[in-house]
Amino acid sequence: MVENPDQRTRLPTVEATGHQGGVWLRPARGRRDAPLTVDRIVGAAVALLDEEGAGRLTMRRLAERLEVAPPTLYWHVKTKDDVLDLAVDAIFAEVPVPDAGEWADAVRDLVLAWRATMLRHPWSPPLLGRPMLGPNVLRRTEFLQKTLAGAGLRGLDLAAATHGLANFTIGSALTQSTWQNSDVRDAANAHIRAHADAYPTLAAHDHLDQPDWDALFNQGLDRFLAGLAGPTGSP
Amino acid sequence: MVENPDQRTRLPTVEATGHQGGVWLRPARGRRDAPLTVDRIVGAAVALLDEEGAGRLTMRRLAERLEVAPPTLYWHVKTKDDVLDLAVDAIFAEVPVPDAGEWADAVRDLVLAWRATMLRHPWSPPLLGRPMLGPNVLRRTEFLQKTLAGAGLRGLDLAAATHGLANFTIGSALTQSTWQNSDVRDAANAHIRAHADAYPTLAAHDHLDQPDWDALFNQGLDRFLAGLAGPTGSP
DNA sequence: ACCTGAACACCGTTCAAGT
DNA sequence: ACCTGAACACCGTTCAAGT
């Protein structure tokens, strides 16, 4: 896109610097737009992941999108894995931290928003197997555990509730993000129907072709929350 | 490992074929061991994944382990993704399908074995985001749903129970496989303690440094099963 | 039918060099 | 301080060719 890059290496005569448009028209290479920052890299990574999926995120393609040479990224970021970790944490900034209020409502709001964010970025659930220690994730996990502690949970009950809610939510998002692609879902359903002799129950209930994933998740969440107020928990 | 491969390309004289050890000592190239099969490829892939993790599974390294040239794999298998899908299904053959009996016991046995298998192969949980349609996975999912249906669950209750159990189990395995590496866990804990002002609850409860992941999972599972016999479910 | 060498179009990352 | 070209050591996969 730089039409005559050699121009830059010539001695700076008045001709080259002052006339025919001058500095303003000559493409400044490097900092074309804003200067490159970690935030811009992460933003471009999230956009690339949203548009094309995890398999297409490449340091080279990311650099191209930022109009920068690939090695440039490594001045701002240590490895590609760093970019992925930052991208995961970045999307959780979209999850609103609820106001204090009835504990069960606050927990429900947080979990539902958490799930919605993962489903909006379906490349994210498979990445949650890496240590999530970014500020956005930790702040929301802190809120979850604090709210449950405020409801009276202690010790093992508290740990089981916090991890249980997170794990159920993550697992649900992982499953749903797999089957929400209608081509994949239809092929899966056809496969199960074709082997209805081996999988009669799955075939009869269209196990992988749920009409309402939201209702499924909500029922699980309701039961989980009801269980927290149950025999062992004490709120 | 072939000391003099050129020997093979010479005209077959008596000298080359019959003497000095002859066929038996001359390395037969290609089918050195058993002939290559999809099963042997998948077995080698699982071994490689167990020993070195997902990041080190490469078609080239897999071929090397099987003493075969890399393109050879592509006669038996279509893509690397196929190998991954087959590897995931292969490990679930380790999960025993319980005998019929008390439905809650059967479900518990299946889920606990499922979880144990994933934790024995910690590379597997992050791969569960791909369509799992292998016979081992489907047979066990069929058993789970059939057992829950036998307990009287129907419609949304049945779907929510089947997916809920699977999702909770998958999510738990994903989380635990991340934090069971003690180096990662210690670093995470140090990080949270260092920011105890921002994450007071997490820091106070050592959120990521659970002494007993099994107890955590068991409590969640117990509550889930209890909920199935509760207000909405009818068994 | 089954296997291979050579090659293609990529990767992530390093490093000396530019400005 | 920030960016680049060239290069290294890899990838997954294809294909014509061997046996």
Short mmCIF file of C-alpha atoms (C1' of nucleotides) in Angstrom, two decimals:
data_model
loop_
_atom_site.label_atom_id
_atom_site.label_comp_id
_atom_site.label_asym_id
_atom_site.label_seq_id
_atom_site.Cartn_x
_atom_site.Cartn_y
_atom_site.Cartn_z
CA MET A 1 0.00 0.00 0.00
CA VAL A 2 3.04 2.29 0.25
CA GLU A 3 3.41 3.28 -3.39
CA ASN A 4 7.01 4.36 -3.38
CA PRO A 5 8.71 3.30 -0.20
CA ASP A 6 12.16 4.11 -1.60
CA GLN A 7 11.30 7.76 -1.31
CA ARG A 8 11.76 7.51 2.42
CA THR A 9 15.36 6.44 2.17
CA ARG A 10 16.50 9.32 -0.05
CA LEU A 11 18.24 12.34 1.35
CA PRO A 12 15.61 14.73 2.64
CA THR A 13 15.58 17.45 0.00
CA VAL A 14 13.03 20.23 -0.03
CA GLU A 15 11.51 18.44 -2.97
CA ALA A 16 10.86 15.26 -1.03
CA THR A 17 9.69 16.80 2.20
CA GLY A 18 7.84 19.96 1.29
CA HIS A 19 6.13 19.74 -2.07
CA GLN A 20 3.55 17.69 -3.93
CA GLY A 21 1.40 17.10 -0.89
CA GLY A 22 4.28 16.72 1.48
CA VAL A 23 4.20 14.96 4.80
CA TRP A 24 0.42 14.98 5.07
CA LEU A 25 -0.13 12.93 2.00
CA ARG A 26 2.88 10.71 2.24
CA PRO A 27 1.80 7.55 4.03
CA ALA A 28 3.45 7.47 7.42
CA ARG A 29 4.49 3.90 7.85
CA GLY A 30 4.24 2.16 11.17
CA ARG A 31 1.82 4.23 13.26
CA ARG A 32 -0.72 4.58 10.46
CA ASP A 33 -3.70 4.88 12.75
CA ALA A 34 -3.36 5.15 16.47
CA PRO A 35 -0.05 3.83 17.81
CA LEU A 36 -0.11 0.10 18.36
CA THR A 37 -1.00 -0.90 21.90
CA VAL A 38 -1.87 -4.10 23.69
CA ASP A 39 -5.48 -2.96 23.80
CA ARG A 40 -5.63 -2.50 20.06
CA ILE A 41 -4.06 -5.93 19.54
CA VAL A 42 -6.59 -7.57 21.85
CA GLY A 43 -9.48 -5.72 20.25
CA ALA A 44 -8.40 -6.87 16.81
CA ALA A 45 -7.96 -10.41 18.11
CA VAL A 46 -11.50 -10.50 19.50
CA ALA A 47 -12.87 -9.15 16.22
CA LEU A 48 -10.95 -11.75 14.25
CA LEU A 49 -12.12 -14.54 16.55
CA ASP A 50 -15.72 -13.37 16.32
CA GLU A 51 -15.62 -13.19 12.54
CA GLU A 52 -13.60 -16.26 11.67
CA GLY A 53 -13.17 -18.48 14.71
CA ALA A 54 -10.22 -19.71 16.74
CA GLY A 55 -8.75 -21.74 13.91
CA ARG A 56 -8.15 -18.64 11.85
CA LEU A 57 -6.47 -16.52 14.49
CA THR A 58 -2.87 -16.23 13.44
CA MET A 59 -0.23 -13.78 14.53
CA ARG A 60 0.34 -13.02 10.86
CA ARG A 61 -3.32 -12.42 10.12
CA LEU A 62 -3.67 -10.38 13.27
CA ALA A 63 -0.71 -8.22 12.22
CA GLU A 64 -2.22 -7.80 8.77
CA ARG A 65 -5.48 -6.58 10.30
CA LEU A 66 -3.53 -4.06 12.33
CA GLU A 67 -1.48 -3.02 9.28
CA VAL A 68 1.74 -3.92 10.95
CA ALA A 69 4.52 -6.43 10.28
CA PRO A 70 4.08 -9.70 12.21
CA PRO A 71 7.17 -9.34 14.42
CA THR A 72 5.86 -6.00 15.65
CA LEU A 73 3.28 -7.77 17.77
CA TYR A 74 6.04 -9.33 19.80
CA TRP A 75 7.18 -6.00 21.10
CA HIS A 76 3.81 -5.56 22.82
CA VAL A 77 2.97 -9.14 23.66
CA LYS A 78 5.07 -12.12 24.63
CA THR A 79 3.36 -15.00 22.85
CA LYS A 80 0.22 -15.91 20.94
CA ASP A 81 -1.08 -17.58 24.10
CA ASP A 82 -0.91 -14.20 25.81
CA VAL A 83 -3.16 -12.79 23.11
CA LEU A 84 -5.66 -15.60 23.70
CA ASP A 85 -5.64 -15.10 27.47
CA LEU A 86 -6.16 -11.37 27.04
CA ALA A 87 -8.95 -11.93 24.51
CA VAL A 88 -10.81 -14.23 26.90
CA ASP A 89 -10.54 -11.75 29.74
CA ALA A 90 -11.56 -8.90 27.46
CA ILE A 91 -14.96 -10.35 26.59
CA PHE A 92 -15.85 -10.80 30.25
CA ALA A 93 -15.72 -7.05 30.63
CA GLU A 94 -19.08 -7.22 28.83
CA VAL A 95 -20.62 -8.98 31.82
CA PRO A 96 -22.24 -6.40 34.12
CA VAL A 97 -21.51 -6.86 37.79
CA PRO A 98 -24.97 -6.72 39.40
CA ASP A 99 -25.87 -4.21 42.07
CA ALA A 100 -26.21 -5.60 45.54
CA GLY A 101 -29.72 -6.92 46.16
CA GLU A 102 -31.47 -10.22 46.83
CA TRP A 103 -28.58 -12.71 46.66
CA ALA A 104 -30.33 -15.24 44.44
CA ASP A 105 -31.26 -12.56 41.92
CA ALA A 106 -27.73 -11.19 41.85
CA VAL A 107 -26.29 -14.65 41.28
CA ARG A 108 -28.81 -15.40 38.58
CA ASP A 109 -28.14 -12.13 36.78
CA LEU A 110 -24.40 -12.66 36.86
CA VAL A 111 -24.55 -16.23 35.64
CA LEU A 112 -27.01 -15.47 32.85
CA ALA A 113 -24.89 -12.57 31.59
CA TRP A 114 -21.75 -14.71 31.82
CA ARG A 115 -23.40 -17.38 29.72
CA ALA A 116 -24.76 -14.87 27.18
CA THR A 117 -21.28 -13.43 26.68
CA MET A 118 -19.77 -16.84 26.02
CA LEU A 119 -22.48 -17.65 23.50
CA ARG A 120 -21.91 -14.32 21.75
CA HIS A 121 -18.27 -15.34 21.41
CA PRO A 122 -18.56 -19.06 20.71
CA TRP A 123 -14.79 -19.45 20.33
CA SER A 124 -14.42 -18.77 24.05
CA PRO A 125 -15.72 -21.86 25.88
CA PRO A 126 -13.03 -24.21 24.56
CA LEU A 127 -10.42 -21.68 25.72
CA LEU A 128 -11.64 -21.69 29.32
CA GLY A 129 -9.39 -24.66 30.01
CA ARG A 130 -6.50 -22.24 30.40
CA PRO A 131 -5.84 -20.39 33.65
CA MET A 132 -8.28 -17.50 33.81
CA LEU A 133 -6.63 -14.95 36.02
CA GLY A 134 -7.47 -11.72 34.24
CA PRO A 135 -8.98 -8.84 36.20
CA ASN A 136 -12.39 -9.06 34.54
CA VAL A 137 -12.80 -12.74 35.29
CA LEU A 138 -11.51 -12.46 38.82
CA ARG A 139 -13.64 -9.45 39.67
CA ARG A 140 -16.79 -11.33 38.65
CA THR A 141 -15.74 -14.51 40.40
CA GLU A 142 -15.08 -12.44 43.51
CA PHE A 143 -18.57 -10.98 43.26
CA LEU A 144 -20.09 -14.44 42.89
CA GLN A 145 -18.29 -15.89 45.88
CA LYS A 146 -18.88 -12.79 48.01
CA THR A 147 -22.60 -12.90 47.24
CA LEU A 148 -22.84 -16.57 48.11
CA ALA A 149 -20.91 -15.98 51.32
CA GLY A 150 -23.29 -13.14 52.09
CA ALA A 151 -26.12 -15.64 51.74
CA GLY A 152 -24.61 -17.59 54.58
CA LEU A 153 -22.65 -20.29 52.79
CA ARG A 154 -19.40 -21.38 54.44
CA GLY A 155 -16.56 -23.82 53.91
CA LEU A 156 -17.22 -26.70 51.55
CA ASP A 157 -20.75 -25.48 50.87
CA LEU A 158 -19.41 -22.15 49.68
CA ALA A 159 -16.67 -23.67 47.53
CA ALA A 160 -19.03 -26.23 46.03
CA ALA A 161 -21.60 -23.56 45.20
CA THR A 162 -19.11 -21.19 43.60
CA HIS A 163 -17.35 -23.79 41.52
CA GLY A 164 -20.55 -25.67 40.82
CA LEU A 165 -22.27 -22.63 39.35
CA ALA A 166 -19.22 -21.71 37.27
CA ASN A 167 -18.73 -25.25 36.03
CA PHE A 168 -22.36 -25.79 35.11
CA THR A 169 -22.35 -22.51 33.23
CA ILE A 170 -19.11 -23.20 31.41
CA GLY A 171 -20.10 -26.74 30.51
CA SER A 172 -23.47 -25.59 29.22
CA ALA A 173 -21.88 -22.91 27.06
CA LEU A 174 -19.37 -25.39 25.70
CA THR A 175 -22.10 -27.82 24.72
CA GLN A 176 -24.45 -25.23 23.33
CA SER A 177 -21.79 -23.46 21.30
CA THR A 178 -21.06 -26.80 19.65
CA TRP A 179 -24.62 -27.57 18.66
CA GLN A 180 -25.93 -24.13 17.87
CA ASN A 181 -24.52 -24.36 14.36
CA SER A 182 -27.53 -25.71 12.51
CA ASP A 183 -25.50 -27.62 9.91
CA VAL A 184 -23.62 -29.50 12.61
CA ARG A 185 -26.82 -30.06 14.59
CA ASP A 186 -28.74 -31.40 11.62
CA ALA A 187 -25.94 -33.76 10.69
CA ALA A 188 -25.73 -34.99 14.27
CA ASN A 189 -29.46 -35.57 14.43
CA ALA A 190 -29.47 -37.45 11.15
CA HIS A 191 -26.61 -39.61 12.43
CA ILE A 192 -28.47 -40.52 15.61
CA ARG A 193 -31.71 -41.23 13.77
CA ALA A 194 -29.81 -43.43 11.34
CA HIS A 195 -28.65 -45.49 14.30
CA ALA A 196 -31.92 -45.43 16.18
CA ASP A 197 -31.50 -49.13 16.96
CA ALA A 198 -28.36 -48.41 18.97
CA TYR A 199 -29.59 -45.13 20.49
CA PRO A 200 -33.37 -45.46 20.80
CA THR A 201 -33.75 -43.01 23.68
CA LEU A 202 -31.55 -40.31 22.16
CA ALA A 203 -33.33 -40.72 18.84
CA ALA A 204 -36.79 -40.57 20.39
CA HIS A 205 -36.01 -37.37 22.27
CA ASP A 206 -33.90 -35.56 19.65
CA HIS A 207 -31.26 -35.23 22.30
CA LEU A 208 -28.99 -32.90 20.33
CA ASP A 209 -31.72 -30.92 18.62
CA GLN A 210 -33.09 -28.96 21.55
CA PRO A 211 -35.67 -26.35 20.61
CA ASP A 212 -34.91 -24.27 23.68
CA TRP A 213 -31.43 -24.32 25.17
CA ASP A 214 -32.33 -21.35 27.33
CA ALA A 215 -35.12 -23.24 29.10
CA LEU A 216 -32.77 -26.16 29.67
CA PHE A 217 -30.18 -23.94 31.26
CA ASN A 218 -32.71 -22.01 33.31
CA GLN A 219 -34.17 -25.17 34.80
CA GLY A 220 -30.72 -26.35 35.82
CA LEU A 221 -29.91 -22.97 37.31
CA ASP A 222 -33.20 -22.77 39.21
CA ARG A 223 -32.66 -26.17 40.73
CA PHE A 224 -29.11 -25.33 41.65
CA LEU A 225 -30.16 -22.15 43.42
CA ALA A 226 -33.02 -23.93 45.16
CA GLY A 227 -30.54 -26.54 46.36
CA LEU A 228 -28.40 -23.85 47.97
CA ALA A 229 -31.26 -22.99 50.27
CA GLY A 230 -31.87 -26.68 50.90
CA PRO A 231 -30.85 -29.32 53.46
CA THR A 232 -27.10 -28.66 53.73
CA GLY A 233 -26.87 -24.99 52.85
CA SER A 234 -28.20 -22.64 55.49
CA PRO A 235 -29.36 -19.31 54.00
CA MET B 1 17.22 -46.84 11.31
CA VAL B 2 17.52 -48.49 7.87
CA GLU B 3 21.26 -48.91 7.59
CA ASN B 4 21.59 -49.30 3.87
CA PRO B 5 18.35 -48.46 2.16
CA ASP B 6 20.03 -48.45 -1.27
CA GLN B 7 20.28 -52.21 -1.02
CA ARG B 8 16.60 -52.47 -1.70
CA THR B 9 16.82 -50.79 -5.05
CA ARG B 10 19.47 -53.12 -6.48
CA LEU B 11 18.59 -55.96 -8.77
CA PRO B 12 17.62 -58.96 -6.66
CA THR B 13 20.64 -61.21 -6.94
CA VAL B 14 21.03 -64.35 -4.87
CA GLU B 15 23.58 -62.42 -2.92
CA ALA B 16 21.11 -59.75 -1.91
CA THR B 17 18.14 -61.96 -1.16
CA GLY B 18 19.49 -65.20 0.23
CA HIS B 19 22.80 -64.73 2.04
CA GLN B 20 24.26 -62.83 4.95
CA GLY B 21 21.12 -63.04 7.03
CA GLY B 22 18.76 -62.63 4.12
CA VAL B 23 15.21 -61.42 4.32
CA TRP B 24 14.87 -61.99 8.04
CA LEU B 25 17.56 -59.58 8.99
CA ARG B 26 16.96 -57.06 6.28
CA PRO B 27 14.63 -54.42 7.70
CA ALA B 28 11.28 -54.66 6.00
CA ARG B 29 10.25 -51.10 5.42
CA GLY B 30 6.70 -49.98 5.81
CA ARG B 31 4.87 -52.63 7.83
CA ARG B 32 7.64 -53.00 10.38
CA ASP B 33 5.34 -54.04 13.19
CA ALA B 34 1.72 -54.75 12.63
CA PRO B 35 0.27 -53.15 9.50
CA LEU B 36 -0.85 -49.60 10.06
CA THR B 37 -4.51 -49.28 10.95
CA VAL B 38 -6.78 -46.52 12.20
CA ASP B 39 -6.79 -48.20 15.61
CA ARG B 40 -3.01 -48.12 15.84
CA ILE B 41 -3.00 -44.47 14.80
CA VAL B 42 -5.57 -43.58 17.44
CA GLY B 43 -3.76 -45.59 20.09
CA ALA B 44 -0.52 -43.79 19.34
CA ALA B 45 -2.33 -40.45 19.37
CA VAL B 46 -3.78 -41.10 22.83
CA ALA B 47 -0.36 -42.16 24.12
CA LEU B 48 1.24 -39.04 22.68
CA LEU B 49 -1.48 -36.82 24.13
CA ASP B 50 -1.15 -38.47 27.55
CA GLU B 51 2.61 -38.09 27.57
CA GLU B 52 3.05 -34.65 26.06
CA GLY B 53 -0.29 -32.87 25.83
CA ALA B 54 -2.40 -31.51 23.01
CA GLY B 55 0.11 -28.89 21.96
CA ARG B 56 2.64 -31.55 21.01
CA LEU B 57 0.37 -33.75 18.92
CA THR B 58 1.50 -33.34 15.38
CA MET B 59 0.85 -35.49 12.35
CA ARG B 60 4.60 -35.59 11.83
CA ARG B 61 5.36 -36.64 15.40
CA LEU B 62 2.55 -39.15 15.30
CA ALA B 63 3.96 -40.64 12.12
CA GLU B 64 7.41 -40.79 13.68
CA ARG B 65 6.02 -42.69 16.68
CA LEU B 66 4.43 -45.17 14.29
CA GLU B 67 7.64 -45.45 12.23
CA VAL B 68 5.91 -44.31 9.12
CA ALA B 69 6.25 -41.34 6.77
CA PRO B 70 3.84 -38.48 7.59
CA PRO B 71 1.75 -38.70 4.40
CA THR B 72 1.03 -42.33 5.15
CA LEU B 73 -1.38 -41.30 7.89
CA TYR B 74 -3.57 -39.66 5.29
CA TRP B 75 -4.34 -42.94 3.63
CA HIS B 76 -6.03 -44.13 6.84
CA VAL B 77 -7.41 -40.87 8.14
CA LYS B 78 -8.77 -37.78 6.46
CA THR B 79 -7.47 -34.97 8.64
CA LYS B 80 -5.79 -34.27 11.96
CA ASP B 81 -9.20 -33.30 13.35
CA ASP B 82 -10.38 -36.81 12.62
CA VAL B 83 -7.54 -38.14 14.75
CA LEU B 84 -8.60 -35.86 17.61
CA ASP B 85 -12.24 -36.89 17.36
CA LEU B 86 -11.27 -40.55 17.35
CA ALA B 87 -8.91 -40.07 20.29
CA VAL B 88 -11.66 -38.44 22.35
CA ASP B 89 -14.09 -41.23 21.62
CA ALA B 90 -11.43 -43.84 22.32
CA ILE B 91 -10.85 -42.80 25.92
CA PHE B 92 -14.56 -43.02 26.70
CA ALA B 93 -14.36 -46.73 26.02
CA GLU B 94 -12.68 -46.81 29.45
CA VAL B 95 -15.93 -45.75 31.10
CA PRO B 96 -17.84 -48.86 32.22
CA VAL B 97 -21.54 -48.84 31.41
CA PRO B 98 -23.19 -49.73 34.74
CA ASP B 99 -25.49 -52.70 35.15
CA ALA B 100 -29.12 -51.88 35.54
CA GLY B 101 -30.00 -51.22 39.18
CA GLU B 102 -31.18 -48.36 41.34
CA TRP B 103 -31.33 -45.47 38.87
CA ALA B 104 -29.54 -42.93 41.05
CA ASP B 105 -26.67 -45.33 41.70
CA ALA B 106 -26.33 -46.12 38.01
CA VAL B 107 -26.25 -42.44 37.10
CA ARG B 108 -23.74 -41.70 39.82
CA ASP B 109 -21.46 -44.54 38.76
CA LEU B 110 -21.55 -43.47 35.13
CA VAL B 111 -20.88 -39.81 35.86
CA LEU B 112 -18.05 -40.53 38.30
CA ALA B 113 -16.34 -42.85 35.84
CA TRP B 114 -16.82 -40.33 33.04
CA ARG B 115 -15.17 -37.66 35.14
CA ALA B 116 -12.32 -39.94 36.22
CA THR B 117 -11.54 -40.75 32.60
CA MET B 118 -11.37 -37.10 31.63
CA LEU B 119 -9.05 -36.35 34.53
CA ARG B 120 -6.82 -39.26 33.57
CA HIS B 121 -6.55 -37.66 30.12
CA PRO B 122 -6.41 -33.97 30.98
CA TRP B 123 -6.01 -32.97 27.34
CA SER B 124 -9.58 -34.12 26.70
CA PRO B 125 -11.88 -31.56 28.36
CA PRO B 126 -10.89 -28.66 26.09
CA LEU B 127 -11.60 -30.92 23.10
CA LEU B 128 -15.17 -31.61 24.16
CA GLY B 129 -16.26 -28.49 22.33
CA ARG B 130 -16.21 -30.47 19.11
CA PRO B 131 -19.14 -32.65 18.05
CA MET B 132 -18.91 -35.86 20.05
CA LEU B 133 -20.68 -38.43 17.94
CA GLY B 134 -18.45 -41.45 18.38
CA PRO B 135 -20.00 -44.78 19.38
CA ASN B 136 -18.46 -44.85 22.86
CA VAL B 137 -19.75 -41.40 23.75
CA LEU B 138 -23.19 -42.01 22.28
CA ARG B 139 -23.62 -45.39 23.91
CA ARG B 140 -22.96 -43.88 27.35
CA THR B 141 -25.15 -40.87 26.70
CA GLU B 142 -27.89 -43.24 25.62
CA PHE B 143 -27.50 -45.15 28.87
CA LEU B 144 -27.67 -41.94 30.87
CA GLN B 145 -30.82 -40.70 29.19
CA LYS B 146 -32.46 -44.12 29.22
CA THR B 147 -31.80 -44.47 32.94
CA LEU B 148 -33.22 -41.03 33.69
CA ALA B 149 -36.25 -41.79 31.55
CA GLY B 150 -36.65 -45.04 33.48
CA ALA B 151 -36.73 -42.97 36.64
CA GLY B 152 -39.81 -41.25 35.31
CA LEU B 153 -38.40 -38.06 33.82
CA ARG B 154 -40.11 -36.75 30.70
CA GLY B 155 -39.90 -33.86 28.28
CA LEU B 156 -38.03 -30.78 29.45
CA ASP B 157 -37.23 -32.42 32.79
CA LEU B 158 -35.52 -35.29 31.03
CA ALA B 159 -33.58 -33.09 28.64
CA ALA B 160 -32.53 -30.72 31.41
CA ALA B 161 -31.37 -33.58 33.59
CA THR B 162 -29.37 -35.32 30.86
CA HIS B 163 -27.67 -32.20 29.58
CA GLY B 164 -27.31 -30.74 33.05
CA LEU B 165 -25.45 -33.75 34.37
CA ALA B 166 -23.21 -33.89 31.33
CA ASN B 167 -22.49 -30.17 31.40
CA PHE B 168 -21.74 -30.05 35.10
CA THR B 169 -19.39 -32.99 34.71
CA ILE B 170 -17.62 -31.57 31.67
CA GLY B 171 -17.29 -28.13 33.21
CA SER B 172 -15.91 -29.59 36.43
CA ALA B 173 -13.35 -31.64 34.56
CA LEU B 174 -12.32 -28.63 32.49
CA THR B 175 -11.77 -26.52 35.60
CA GLN B 176 -10.06 -29.20 37.60
CA SER B 177 -7.73 -30.26 34.80
CA THR B 178 -6.58 -26.64 34.63
CA TRP B 179 -5.80 -26.27 38.30
CA GLN B 180 -4.53 -29.71 39.14
CA ASN B 181 -1.06 -28.77 37.93
CA SER B 182 0.51 -27.63 41.19
CA ASP B 183 2.82 -25.07 39.57
CA VAL B 184 -0.09 -23.34 37.86
CA ARG B 185 -2.18 -23.58 41.02
CA ASP B 186 0.50 -22.12 43.24
CA ALA B 187 1.14 -19.25 40.85
CA ALA B 188 -2.59 -18.54 40.68
CA ASN B 189 -2.91 -18.56 44.43
CA ALA B 190 0.05 -16.25 44.86
CA HIS B 191 -1.48 -13.89 42.31
CA ILE B 192 -4.80 -13.74 44.12
CA ARG B 193 -3.16 -13.26 47.52
CA ALA B 194 -1.04 -10.48 46.08
CA HIS B 195 -4.26 -8.72 45.09
CA ALA B 196 -6.18 -9.54 48.23
CA ASP B 197 -7.48 -5.98 48.32
CA ALA B 198 -9.29 -6.52 45.01
CA TYR B 199 -10.34 -10.11 45.69
CA PRO B 200 -10.77 -10.41 49.45
CA THR B 201 -13.26 -13.28 49.35
CA LEU B 202 -11.30 -15.36 46.86
CA ALA B 203 -8.11 -14.75 48.81
CA ALA B 204 -9.71 -15.64 52.15
CA HIS B 205 -11.06 -18.93 50.83
CA ASP B 206 -8.15 -20.00 48.61
CA HIS B 207 -10.67 -20.30 45.83
CA LEU B 208 -8.32 -21.96 43.34
CA ASP B 209 -6.41 -24.06 45.81
CA GLN B 210 -9.03 -26.62 46.75
CA PRO B 211 -7.76 -29.42 48.96
CA ASP B 212 -10.48 -31.80 47.79
CA TRP B 213 -11.88 -31.42 44.31
CA ASP B 214 -13.59 -34.78 44.65
CA ALA B 215 -15.68 -33.60 47.61
CA LEU B 216 -16.64 -30.48 45.70
CA PHE B 217 -17.83 -32.49 42.73
CA ASN B 218 -19.61 -35.05 44.87
CA GLN B 219 -21.58 -32.40 46.70
CA GLY B 220 -22.70 -30.86 43.43
CA LEU B 221 -23.65 -34.26 42.06
CA ASP B 222 -25.56 -35.24 45.21
CA ARG B 223 -27.57 -32.05 45.10
CA PHE B 224 -28.27 -32.48 41.43
CA LEU B 225 -29.56 -36.00 41.94
CA ALA B 226 -31.62 -34.93 44.94
CA GLY B 227 -33.15 -32.19 42.83
CA LEU B 228 -34.29 -34.73 40.25
CA ALA B 229 -36.49 -36.35 42.87
CA GLY B 230 -37.69 -32.94 44.00
CA PRO B 231 -40.55 -30.53 43.28
CA THR B 232 -40.61 -30.60 39.47
CA GLY B 233 -39.20 -34.03 38.70
CA SER B 234 -41.50 -36.91 39.53
CA PRO B 235 -39.55 -40.14 40.25
"C1'" DA C 1 -3.72 -51.57 -1.51
"C1'" DC C 2 -0.56 -49.25 0.98
"C1'" DC C 3 3.42 -46.34 1.50
"C1'" DT C 4 6.89 -42.57 0.29
"C1'" DG C 5 9.72 -38.09 -1.20
"C1'" DA C 6 9.20 -33.79 -2.58
"C1'" DA C 7 6.76 -29.85 -2.43
"C1'" DC C 8 3.19 -26.13 -1.22
"C1'" DA C 9 1.40 -22.83 1.56
"C1'" DC C 10 1.47 -21.85 5.68
"C1'" DC C 11 2.76 -21.33 11.03
"C1'" DG C 12 5.11 -18.90 15.78
"C1'" DT C 13 9.07 -16.70 16.97
"C1'" DT C 14 13.91 -14.59 16.96
"C1'" DC C 15 17.14 -11.23 15.80
"C1'" DA C 16 19.91 -7.92 13.71
"C1'" DA C 17 18.84 -3.78 11.72
"C1'" DG C 18 16.41 0.37 10.81
"C1'" DT C 19 14.22 5.08 12.45
"C1'" DA D 1 11.02 3.25 21.98
"C1'" DC D 2 8.96 1.12 18.42
"C1'" DC D 3 8.93 -1.19 14.02
"C1'" DT D 4 10.75 -4.18 10.09
"C1'" DG D 5 12.94 -7.93 6.69
"C1'" DA D 6 14.92 -12.00 6.64
"C1'" DA D 7 15.34 -16.24 8.47
"C1'" DC D 8 14.64 -20.59 11.40
"C1'" DA D 9 12.37 -24.48 12.58
"C1'" DC D 10 8.46 -26.04 12.24
"C1'" DC D 11 3.24 -27.14 10.65
"C1'" DG D 12 -1.06 -29.87 7.76
"C1'" DT D 13 -1.83 -31.60 3.48
"C1'" DT D 14 -1.42 -32.93 -1.60
"C1'" DC D 15 0.29 -35.54 -5.23
"C1'" DA D 16 2.87 -38.08 -8.37
"C1'" DA D 17 5.46 -41.99 -7.83
"C1'" DG D 18 6.95 -46.28 -6.00
"C1'" DT D 19 6.00 -51.46 -4.59
#
